[in-house]
Short mmCIF file of C-alpha atoms and ligand atoms in Angstrom, two decimals:
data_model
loop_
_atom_site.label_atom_id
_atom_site.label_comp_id
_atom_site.label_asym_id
_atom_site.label_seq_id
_atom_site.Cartn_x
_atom_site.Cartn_y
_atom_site.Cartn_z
CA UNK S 194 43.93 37.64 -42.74
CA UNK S 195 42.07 34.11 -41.82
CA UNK S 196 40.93 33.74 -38.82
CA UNK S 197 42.34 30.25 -37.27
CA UNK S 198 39.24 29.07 -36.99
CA UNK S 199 40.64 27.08 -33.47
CA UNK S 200 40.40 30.20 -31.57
CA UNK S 201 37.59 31.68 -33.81
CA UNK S 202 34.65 33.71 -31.91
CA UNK S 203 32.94 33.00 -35.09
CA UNK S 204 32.75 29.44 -34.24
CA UNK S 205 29.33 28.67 -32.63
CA UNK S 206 30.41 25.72 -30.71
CA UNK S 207 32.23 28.22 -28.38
CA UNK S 208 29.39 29.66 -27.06
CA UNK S 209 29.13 26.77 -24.87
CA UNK S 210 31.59 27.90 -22.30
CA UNK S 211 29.09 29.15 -19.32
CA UNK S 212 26.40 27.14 -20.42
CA UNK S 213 27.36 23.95 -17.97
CA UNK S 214 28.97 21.97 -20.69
CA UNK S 215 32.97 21.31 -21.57
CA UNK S 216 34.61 24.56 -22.80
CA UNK S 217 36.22 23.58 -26.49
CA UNK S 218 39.36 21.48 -25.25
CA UNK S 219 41.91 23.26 -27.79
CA UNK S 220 43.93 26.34 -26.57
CA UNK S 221 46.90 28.04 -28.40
CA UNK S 222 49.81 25.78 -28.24
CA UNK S 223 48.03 22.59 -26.47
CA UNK S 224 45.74 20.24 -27.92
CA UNK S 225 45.68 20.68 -31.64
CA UNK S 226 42.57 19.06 -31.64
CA UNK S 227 38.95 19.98 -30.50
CA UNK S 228 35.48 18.43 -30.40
CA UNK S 229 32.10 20.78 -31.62
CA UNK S 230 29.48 20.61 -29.20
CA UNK S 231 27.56 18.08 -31.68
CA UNK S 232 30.53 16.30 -31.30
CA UNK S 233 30.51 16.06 -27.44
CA UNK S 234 26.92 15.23 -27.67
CA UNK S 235 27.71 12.20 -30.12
CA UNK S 236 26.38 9.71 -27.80
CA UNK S 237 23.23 11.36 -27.44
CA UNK S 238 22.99 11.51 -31.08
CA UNK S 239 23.46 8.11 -31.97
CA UNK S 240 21.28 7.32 -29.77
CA UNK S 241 18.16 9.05 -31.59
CA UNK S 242 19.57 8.98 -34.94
CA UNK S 243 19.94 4.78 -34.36
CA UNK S 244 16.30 4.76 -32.89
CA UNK S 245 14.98 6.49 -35.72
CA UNK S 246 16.51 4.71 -38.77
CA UNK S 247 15.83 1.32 -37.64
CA UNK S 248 12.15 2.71 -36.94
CA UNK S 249 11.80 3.66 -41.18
CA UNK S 250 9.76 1.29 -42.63
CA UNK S 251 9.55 -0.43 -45.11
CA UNK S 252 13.41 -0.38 -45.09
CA UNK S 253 14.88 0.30 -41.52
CA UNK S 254 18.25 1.84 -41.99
CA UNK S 255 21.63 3.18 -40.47
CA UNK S 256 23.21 6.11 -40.94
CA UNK S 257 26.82 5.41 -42.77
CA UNK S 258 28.33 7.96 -40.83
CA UNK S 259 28.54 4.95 -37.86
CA UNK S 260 30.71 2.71 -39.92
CA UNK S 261 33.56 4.99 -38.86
CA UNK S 262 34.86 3.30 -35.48
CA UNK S 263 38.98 2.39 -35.52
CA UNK S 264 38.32 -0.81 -37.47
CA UNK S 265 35.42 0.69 -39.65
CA UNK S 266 38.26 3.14 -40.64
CA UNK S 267 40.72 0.40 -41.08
CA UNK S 268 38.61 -1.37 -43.33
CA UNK S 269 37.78 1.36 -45.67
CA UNK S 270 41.81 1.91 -45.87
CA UNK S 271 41.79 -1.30 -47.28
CA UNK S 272 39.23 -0.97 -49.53
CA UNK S 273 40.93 1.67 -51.11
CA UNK S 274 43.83 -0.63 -51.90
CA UNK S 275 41.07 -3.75 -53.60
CA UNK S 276 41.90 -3.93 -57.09
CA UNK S 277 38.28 -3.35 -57.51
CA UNK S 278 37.86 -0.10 -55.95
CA UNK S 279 39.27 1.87 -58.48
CA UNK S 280 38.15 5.16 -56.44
CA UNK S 281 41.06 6.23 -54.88
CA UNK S 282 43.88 5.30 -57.17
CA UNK S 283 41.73 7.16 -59.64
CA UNK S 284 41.65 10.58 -57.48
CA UNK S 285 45.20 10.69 -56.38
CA UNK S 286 46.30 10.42 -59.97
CA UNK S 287 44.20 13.39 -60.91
CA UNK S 288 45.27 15.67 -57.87
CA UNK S 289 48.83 14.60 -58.29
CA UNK S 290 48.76 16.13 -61.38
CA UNK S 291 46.01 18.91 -61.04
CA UNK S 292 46.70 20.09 -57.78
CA UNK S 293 49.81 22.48 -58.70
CA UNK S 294 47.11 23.93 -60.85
CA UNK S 295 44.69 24.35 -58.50
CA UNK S 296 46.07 26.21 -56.22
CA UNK S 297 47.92 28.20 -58.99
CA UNK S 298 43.95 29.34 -59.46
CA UNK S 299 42.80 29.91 -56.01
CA UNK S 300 45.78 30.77 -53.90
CA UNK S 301 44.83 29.72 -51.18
CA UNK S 302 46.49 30.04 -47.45
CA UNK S 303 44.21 27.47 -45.19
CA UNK S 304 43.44 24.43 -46.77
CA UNK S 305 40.48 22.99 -44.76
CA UNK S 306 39.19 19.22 -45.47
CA UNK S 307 36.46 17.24 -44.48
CA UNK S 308 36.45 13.89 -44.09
CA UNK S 309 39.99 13.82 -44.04
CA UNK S 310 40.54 10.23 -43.01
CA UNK S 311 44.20 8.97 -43.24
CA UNK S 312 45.07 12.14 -44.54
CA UNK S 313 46.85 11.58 -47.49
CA UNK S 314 45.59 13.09 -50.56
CA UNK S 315 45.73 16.77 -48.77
CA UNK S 316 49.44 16.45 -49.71
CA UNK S 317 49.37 17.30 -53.27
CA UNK S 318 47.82 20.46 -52.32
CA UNK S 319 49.81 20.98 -49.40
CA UNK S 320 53.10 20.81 -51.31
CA UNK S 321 52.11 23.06 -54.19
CA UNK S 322 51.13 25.77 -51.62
CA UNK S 323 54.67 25.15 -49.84
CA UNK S 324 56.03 26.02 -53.29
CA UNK S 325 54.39 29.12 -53.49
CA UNK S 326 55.29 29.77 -49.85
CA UNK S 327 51.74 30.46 -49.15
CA UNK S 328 50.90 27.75 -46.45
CA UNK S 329 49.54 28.57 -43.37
CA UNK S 330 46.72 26.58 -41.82
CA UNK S 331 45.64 23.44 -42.14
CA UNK S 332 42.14 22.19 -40.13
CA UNK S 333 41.02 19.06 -40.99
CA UNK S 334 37.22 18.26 -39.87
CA UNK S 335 36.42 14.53 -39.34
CA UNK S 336 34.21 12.25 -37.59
CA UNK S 337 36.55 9.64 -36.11
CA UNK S 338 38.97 11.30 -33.75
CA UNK S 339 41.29 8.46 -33.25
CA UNK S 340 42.34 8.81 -37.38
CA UNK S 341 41.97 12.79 -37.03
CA UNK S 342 44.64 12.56 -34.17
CA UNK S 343 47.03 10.78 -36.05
CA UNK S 344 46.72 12.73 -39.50
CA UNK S 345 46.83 15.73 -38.10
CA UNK S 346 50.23 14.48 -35.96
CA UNK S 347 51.42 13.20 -39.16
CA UNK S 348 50.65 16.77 -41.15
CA UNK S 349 51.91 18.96 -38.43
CA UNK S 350 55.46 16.91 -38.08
CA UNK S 351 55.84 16.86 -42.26
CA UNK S 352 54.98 20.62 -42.87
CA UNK S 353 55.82 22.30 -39.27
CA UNK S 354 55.94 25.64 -41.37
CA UNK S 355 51.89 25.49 -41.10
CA UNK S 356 49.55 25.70 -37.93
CA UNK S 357 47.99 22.47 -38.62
CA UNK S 358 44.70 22.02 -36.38
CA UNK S 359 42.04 19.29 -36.11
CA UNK S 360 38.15 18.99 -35.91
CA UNK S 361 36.17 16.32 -34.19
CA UNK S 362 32.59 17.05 -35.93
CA UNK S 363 30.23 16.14 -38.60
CA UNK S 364 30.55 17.74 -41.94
CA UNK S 365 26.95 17.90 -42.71
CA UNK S 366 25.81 20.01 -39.25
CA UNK S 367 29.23 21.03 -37.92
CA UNK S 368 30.64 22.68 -41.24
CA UNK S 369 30.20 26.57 -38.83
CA UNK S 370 33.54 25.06 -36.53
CA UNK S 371 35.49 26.16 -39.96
CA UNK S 372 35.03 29.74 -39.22
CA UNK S 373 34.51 32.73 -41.73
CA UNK S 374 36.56 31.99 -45.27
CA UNK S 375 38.92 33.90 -46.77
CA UNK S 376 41.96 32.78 -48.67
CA UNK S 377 40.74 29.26 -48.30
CA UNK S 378 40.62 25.56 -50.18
CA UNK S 379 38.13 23.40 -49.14
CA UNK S 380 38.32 19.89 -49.67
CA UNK S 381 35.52 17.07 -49.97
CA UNK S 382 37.36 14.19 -51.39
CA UNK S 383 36.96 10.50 -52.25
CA UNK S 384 33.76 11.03 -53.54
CA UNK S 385 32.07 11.16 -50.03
CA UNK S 386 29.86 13.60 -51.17
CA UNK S 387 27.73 10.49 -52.51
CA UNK S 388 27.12 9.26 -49.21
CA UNK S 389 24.58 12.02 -48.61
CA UNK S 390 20.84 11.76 -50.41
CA UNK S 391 20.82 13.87 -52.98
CA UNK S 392 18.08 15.77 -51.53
CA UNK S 393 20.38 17.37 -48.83
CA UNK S 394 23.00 18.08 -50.95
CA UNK S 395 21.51 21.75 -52.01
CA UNK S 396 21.67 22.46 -47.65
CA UNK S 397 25.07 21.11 -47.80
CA UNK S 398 26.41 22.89 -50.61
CA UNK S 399 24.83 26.12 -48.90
CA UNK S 400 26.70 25.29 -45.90
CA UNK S 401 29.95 24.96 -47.75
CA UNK S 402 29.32 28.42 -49.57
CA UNK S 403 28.69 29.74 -45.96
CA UNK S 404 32.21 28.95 -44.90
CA UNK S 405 33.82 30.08 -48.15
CA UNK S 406 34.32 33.74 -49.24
CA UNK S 407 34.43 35.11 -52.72
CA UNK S 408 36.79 33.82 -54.91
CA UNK S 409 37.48 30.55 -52.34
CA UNK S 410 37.51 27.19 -53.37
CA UNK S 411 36.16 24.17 -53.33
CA UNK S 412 37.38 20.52 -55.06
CA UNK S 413 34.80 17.77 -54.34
CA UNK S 414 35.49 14.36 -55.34
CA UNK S 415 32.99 12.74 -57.75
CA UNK S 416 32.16 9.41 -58.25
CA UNK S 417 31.16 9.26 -62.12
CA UNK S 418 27.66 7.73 -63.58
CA UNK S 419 29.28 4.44 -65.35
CA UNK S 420 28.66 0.75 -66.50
CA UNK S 421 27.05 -0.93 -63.77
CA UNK S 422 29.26 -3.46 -63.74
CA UNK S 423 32.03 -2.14 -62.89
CA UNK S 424 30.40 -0.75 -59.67
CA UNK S 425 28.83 -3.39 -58.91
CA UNK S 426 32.54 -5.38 -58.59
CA UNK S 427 33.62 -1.90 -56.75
CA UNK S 428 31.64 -2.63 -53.66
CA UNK S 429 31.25 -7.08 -54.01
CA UNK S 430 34.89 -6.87 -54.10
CA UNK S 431 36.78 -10.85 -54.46
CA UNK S 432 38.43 -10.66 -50.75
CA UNK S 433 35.13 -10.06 -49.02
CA UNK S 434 36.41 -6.24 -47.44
CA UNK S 435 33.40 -4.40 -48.23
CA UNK S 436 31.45 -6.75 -46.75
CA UNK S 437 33.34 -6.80 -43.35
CA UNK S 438 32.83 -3.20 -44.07
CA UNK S 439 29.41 -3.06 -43.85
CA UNK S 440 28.70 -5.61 -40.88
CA UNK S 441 31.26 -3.38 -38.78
CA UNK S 442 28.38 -1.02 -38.36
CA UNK S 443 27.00 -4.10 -36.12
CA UNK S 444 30.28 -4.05 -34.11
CA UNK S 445 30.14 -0.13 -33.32
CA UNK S 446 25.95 -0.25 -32.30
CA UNK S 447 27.36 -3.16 -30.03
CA UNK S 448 30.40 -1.45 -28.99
CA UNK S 449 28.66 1.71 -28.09
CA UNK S 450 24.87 1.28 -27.21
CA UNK S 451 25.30 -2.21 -25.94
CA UNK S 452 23.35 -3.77 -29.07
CA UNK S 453 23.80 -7.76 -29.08
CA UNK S 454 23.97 -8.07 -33.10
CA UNK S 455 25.73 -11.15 -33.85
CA UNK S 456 27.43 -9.62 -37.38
CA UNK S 457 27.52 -13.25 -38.85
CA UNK S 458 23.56 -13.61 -39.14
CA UNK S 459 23.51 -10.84 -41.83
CA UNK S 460 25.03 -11.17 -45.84
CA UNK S 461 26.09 -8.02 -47.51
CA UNK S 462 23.88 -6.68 -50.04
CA UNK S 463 25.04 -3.63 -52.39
CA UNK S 464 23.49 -3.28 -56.18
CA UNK S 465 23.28 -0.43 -58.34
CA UNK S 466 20.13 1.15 -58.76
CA UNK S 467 20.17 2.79 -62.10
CA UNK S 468 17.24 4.80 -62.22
CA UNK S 469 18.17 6.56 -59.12
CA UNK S 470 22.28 6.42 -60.30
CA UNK S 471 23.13 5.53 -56.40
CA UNK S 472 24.50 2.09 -55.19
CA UNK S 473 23.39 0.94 -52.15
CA UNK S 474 24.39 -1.13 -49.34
CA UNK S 475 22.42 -3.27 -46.99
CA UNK S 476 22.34 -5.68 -44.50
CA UNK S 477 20.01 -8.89 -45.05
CA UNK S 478 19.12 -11.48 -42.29
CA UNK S 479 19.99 -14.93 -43.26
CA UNK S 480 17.11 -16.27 -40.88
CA UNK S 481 14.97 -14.58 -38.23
CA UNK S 482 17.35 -12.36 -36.14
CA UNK S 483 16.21 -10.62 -32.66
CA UNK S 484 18.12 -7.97 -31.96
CA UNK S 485 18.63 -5.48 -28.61
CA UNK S 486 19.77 -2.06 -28.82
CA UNK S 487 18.96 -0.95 -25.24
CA UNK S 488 20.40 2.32 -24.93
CA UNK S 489 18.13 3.59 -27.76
CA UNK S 490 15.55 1.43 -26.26
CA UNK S 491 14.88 -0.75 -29.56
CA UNK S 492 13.82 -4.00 -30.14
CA UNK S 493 13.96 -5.43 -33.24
CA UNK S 494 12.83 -8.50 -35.24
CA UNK S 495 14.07 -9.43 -38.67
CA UNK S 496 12.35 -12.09 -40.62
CA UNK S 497 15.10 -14.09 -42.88
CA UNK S 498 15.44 -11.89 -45.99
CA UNK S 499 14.72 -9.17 -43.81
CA UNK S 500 16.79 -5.96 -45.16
CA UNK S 501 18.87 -2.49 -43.39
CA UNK S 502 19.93 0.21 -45.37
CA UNK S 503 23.47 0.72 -44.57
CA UNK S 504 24.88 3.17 -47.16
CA UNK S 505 24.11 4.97 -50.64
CA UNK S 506 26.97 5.93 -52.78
CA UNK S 507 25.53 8.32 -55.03
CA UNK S 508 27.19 8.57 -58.56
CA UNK S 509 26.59 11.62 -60.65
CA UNK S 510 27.60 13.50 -63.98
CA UNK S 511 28.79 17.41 -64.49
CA UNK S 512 25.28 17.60 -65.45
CA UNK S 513 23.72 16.07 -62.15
CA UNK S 514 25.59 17.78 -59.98
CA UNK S 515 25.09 20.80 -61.34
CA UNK S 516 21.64 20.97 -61.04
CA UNK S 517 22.66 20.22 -57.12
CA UNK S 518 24.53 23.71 -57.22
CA UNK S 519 22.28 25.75 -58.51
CA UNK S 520 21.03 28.74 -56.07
CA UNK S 521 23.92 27.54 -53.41
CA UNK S 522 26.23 30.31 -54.34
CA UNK S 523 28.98 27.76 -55.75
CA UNK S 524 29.82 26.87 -59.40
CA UNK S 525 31.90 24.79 -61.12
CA UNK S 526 34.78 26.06 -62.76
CA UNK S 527 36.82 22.94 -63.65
CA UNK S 528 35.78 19.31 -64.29
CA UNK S 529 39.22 16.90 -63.94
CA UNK S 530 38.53 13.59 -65.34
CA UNK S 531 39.95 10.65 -65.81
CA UNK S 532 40.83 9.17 -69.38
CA UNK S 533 38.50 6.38 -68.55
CA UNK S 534 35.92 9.18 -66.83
CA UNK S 535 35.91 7.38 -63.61
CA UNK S 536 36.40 9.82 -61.42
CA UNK S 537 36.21 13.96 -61.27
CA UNK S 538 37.20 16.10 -59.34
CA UNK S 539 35.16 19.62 -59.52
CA UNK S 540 36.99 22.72 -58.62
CA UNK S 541 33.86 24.78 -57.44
CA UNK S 542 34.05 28.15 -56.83
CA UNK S 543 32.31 30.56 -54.60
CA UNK S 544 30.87 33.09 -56.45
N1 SAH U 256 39.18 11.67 -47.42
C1 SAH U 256 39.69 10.32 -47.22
C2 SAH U 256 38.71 9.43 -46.46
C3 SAH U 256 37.38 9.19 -47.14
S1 SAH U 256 36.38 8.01 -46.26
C4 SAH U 256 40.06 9.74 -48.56
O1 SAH U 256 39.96 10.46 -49.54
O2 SAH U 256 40.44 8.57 -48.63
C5 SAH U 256 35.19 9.07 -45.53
C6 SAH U 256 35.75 9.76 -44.30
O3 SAH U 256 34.74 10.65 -43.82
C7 SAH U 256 36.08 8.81 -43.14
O4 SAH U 256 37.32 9.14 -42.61
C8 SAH U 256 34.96 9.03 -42.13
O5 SAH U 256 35.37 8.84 -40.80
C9 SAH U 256 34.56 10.46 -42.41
N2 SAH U 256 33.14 10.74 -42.17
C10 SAH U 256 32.07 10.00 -42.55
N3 SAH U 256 30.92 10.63 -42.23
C11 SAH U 256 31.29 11.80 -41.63
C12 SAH U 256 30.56 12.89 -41.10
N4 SAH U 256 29.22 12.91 -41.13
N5 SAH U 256 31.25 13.94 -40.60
C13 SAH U 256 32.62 13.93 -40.58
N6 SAH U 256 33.36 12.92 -41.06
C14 SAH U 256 32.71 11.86 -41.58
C1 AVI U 257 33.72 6.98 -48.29
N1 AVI U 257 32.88 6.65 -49.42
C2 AVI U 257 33.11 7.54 -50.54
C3 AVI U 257 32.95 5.23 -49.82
C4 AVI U 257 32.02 4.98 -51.05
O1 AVI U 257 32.52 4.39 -51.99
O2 AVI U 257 30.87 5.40 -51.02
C5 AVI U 257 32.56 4.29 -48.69
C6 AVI U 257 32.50 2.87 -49.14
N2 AVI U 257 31.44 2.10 -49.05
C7 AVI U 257 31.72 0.92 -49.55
N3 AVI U 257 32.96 0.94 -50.01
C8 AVI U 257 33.48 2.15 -49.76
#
């Protein structure tokens, strides 16, 4: 049977008890939700992962992951409602009609997602295992522990048959807090995966495999390869979200290092770059911006035109991510698409 992976030993985070930092806050029949130990160092974190993206040169970035504050998360709710983004719309439609089928194939009794967000999409799979009367976990691993709170609140009251748990980590380093697999769907939706580089998506898919046992699943939402045009309007949407979007990453170095960006003195940049199939998001200076960020101790100086790398949304084929796969111990064993081949979503399977 599957380990809960709550109270699993196999969870490395738990070996901090003893070692002078917080035990994990979660204990059968309290708080549903815990933090990894990355995730109770996420100050500490930010702190050197700010200091070293806005040293890169030539292009000082950010990591995307820090777009993710309360109104960061609001914001990319409503980009997933912009007539533009056709993303999510796109995904639900083929898991509310695939996702029956899906777990038909795996059988799964934990679903586990990452990323989860608001939570929503999990459904479809949650109320095809109800019909097979196979549900019984639910642990949803996510950055933002405000959202995770309230989705995993939201789960636990709609399907109270199911121990429903929540994760405060990061999916790329904390993906061990899932604890050994077994009878297990793993979910990667919304096409997230394109927010890592490509380069570390061979680690990541290792990782996954790590947590998955023979026979286990996993469906990861792909953004599809496509006319550049229409991506282009995905992410310059009319209304001006995705741009409020990508300044809010301003608002959460301010909120939580004490940075003194004044969001208005940068335009939002995002183009396609087809050679490399990723769009990308940045930040340009309108004129020569000083900025503070004192608790990573950096001082920068923008000239106007001046860029930051905020985000790459990576776009691939069956092909591309494929060759991404290879050697990690995962394959892919359906490819849902779209009629307009949008949007897939891979059912991978550990081998
Ligand atoms: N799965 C949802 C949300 C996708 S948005 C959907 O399909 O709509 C991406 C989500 O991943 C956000 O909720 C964000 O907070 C979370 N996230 C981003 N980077 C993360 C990281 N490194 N580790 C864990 N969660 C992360
Ligand atoms: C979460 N992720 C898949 C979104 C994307 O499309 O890459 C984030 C986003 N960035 C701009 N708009 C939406």
């Amino acid at each position: 049977m599957l380990r809960d992976p709550v109270d699993s030993q196999a969870d490395p985070s738990a070996a901090h008890v003893g070692l002078g930092e917080p035990p994990p806050r979660a204990v059968r029949g309290g708080d549903p939700i815990r933090r990894t130990r990355s995730a109770e160092r996420a100050l500490e974190t930010m702190v050197a992962d700010v200091r070293q993206a806005l040293a890169r040169r030539p292009l000082p970035e950010l990591p995307c992951k820090y777009f993710y504050d309360e109104r960061g998360s609001a914001l990319f709710e409503e980009i997933t409602r912009l007539p533009e983004y056709y993303q999510t719309r796109t995904e639900s439609a083929i898991l509310e009609a695939h996702a029956a089928a899906i777990v038909e194939a795996i059988r799964p009794r934990q679903l586990a997602e990452l990323g989860s967000g608001a939570g929503r999409k999990i459904r479809s799979f949650l109320d095809a295992m109800r019909c097979h009367g196979r549900l019984q976990s639910v642990v949803l691993l996510e950055i933002n522990e405000v959202y995770l709170r309230e989705s995993t609140a939201a789960l636990q009251a709609d399907y109270p048959e199911a121990r429903v748990r929540g994760i405060v980590g990061d999916f790329v380093h904390d993906l061990p807090a899932l604890g050994p697999g077994g009878g297990r769907l793993l979910l990667f939706l919304a096409g997230t995966v394109g927010n890592l580089h490509p380069d570390e998506l061979p680690a990541f898919f290792r990782q996954a495999a790590a947590v998955l046992a023979p026979g286990d699943g996993f469906v990861v939402g792909v953004d599809l390869v496509k006319d550049p045009a229409r991506l282009h309007a995905a992410y310059n949407d009319a209304a001006g979200v995705t741009a409020e979007f990508n300044r809010n990453i301003l608002r959460v170095l301010n909120d939580r290092l004490g940075a003194d960006f004044d969001p208005s003195d940068f335009d939002h940049v995002a183009f396609y770059d087809p050679a490399r199939q990723w769009i990308e998001m940045r930040l340009r200076a309108r004129h020569l911006v000083k900025a503070r960020v004192p608790a990573a101790g950096v001082e920068l100086a923008l000239a106007a035109g001046d860029e930051i790398r905020t985000e790459l949304s990576c776009k691939y084929t069956r092909a591309s991510l494929a060759a991404r796969l290879e050697g990690s111990g995962l394959v892919i064993e359906r490819w849902i698409t779209d009629p307009e081949c949008l949007f897939a979503s891979a059912l991978l399977r550990r081998t």
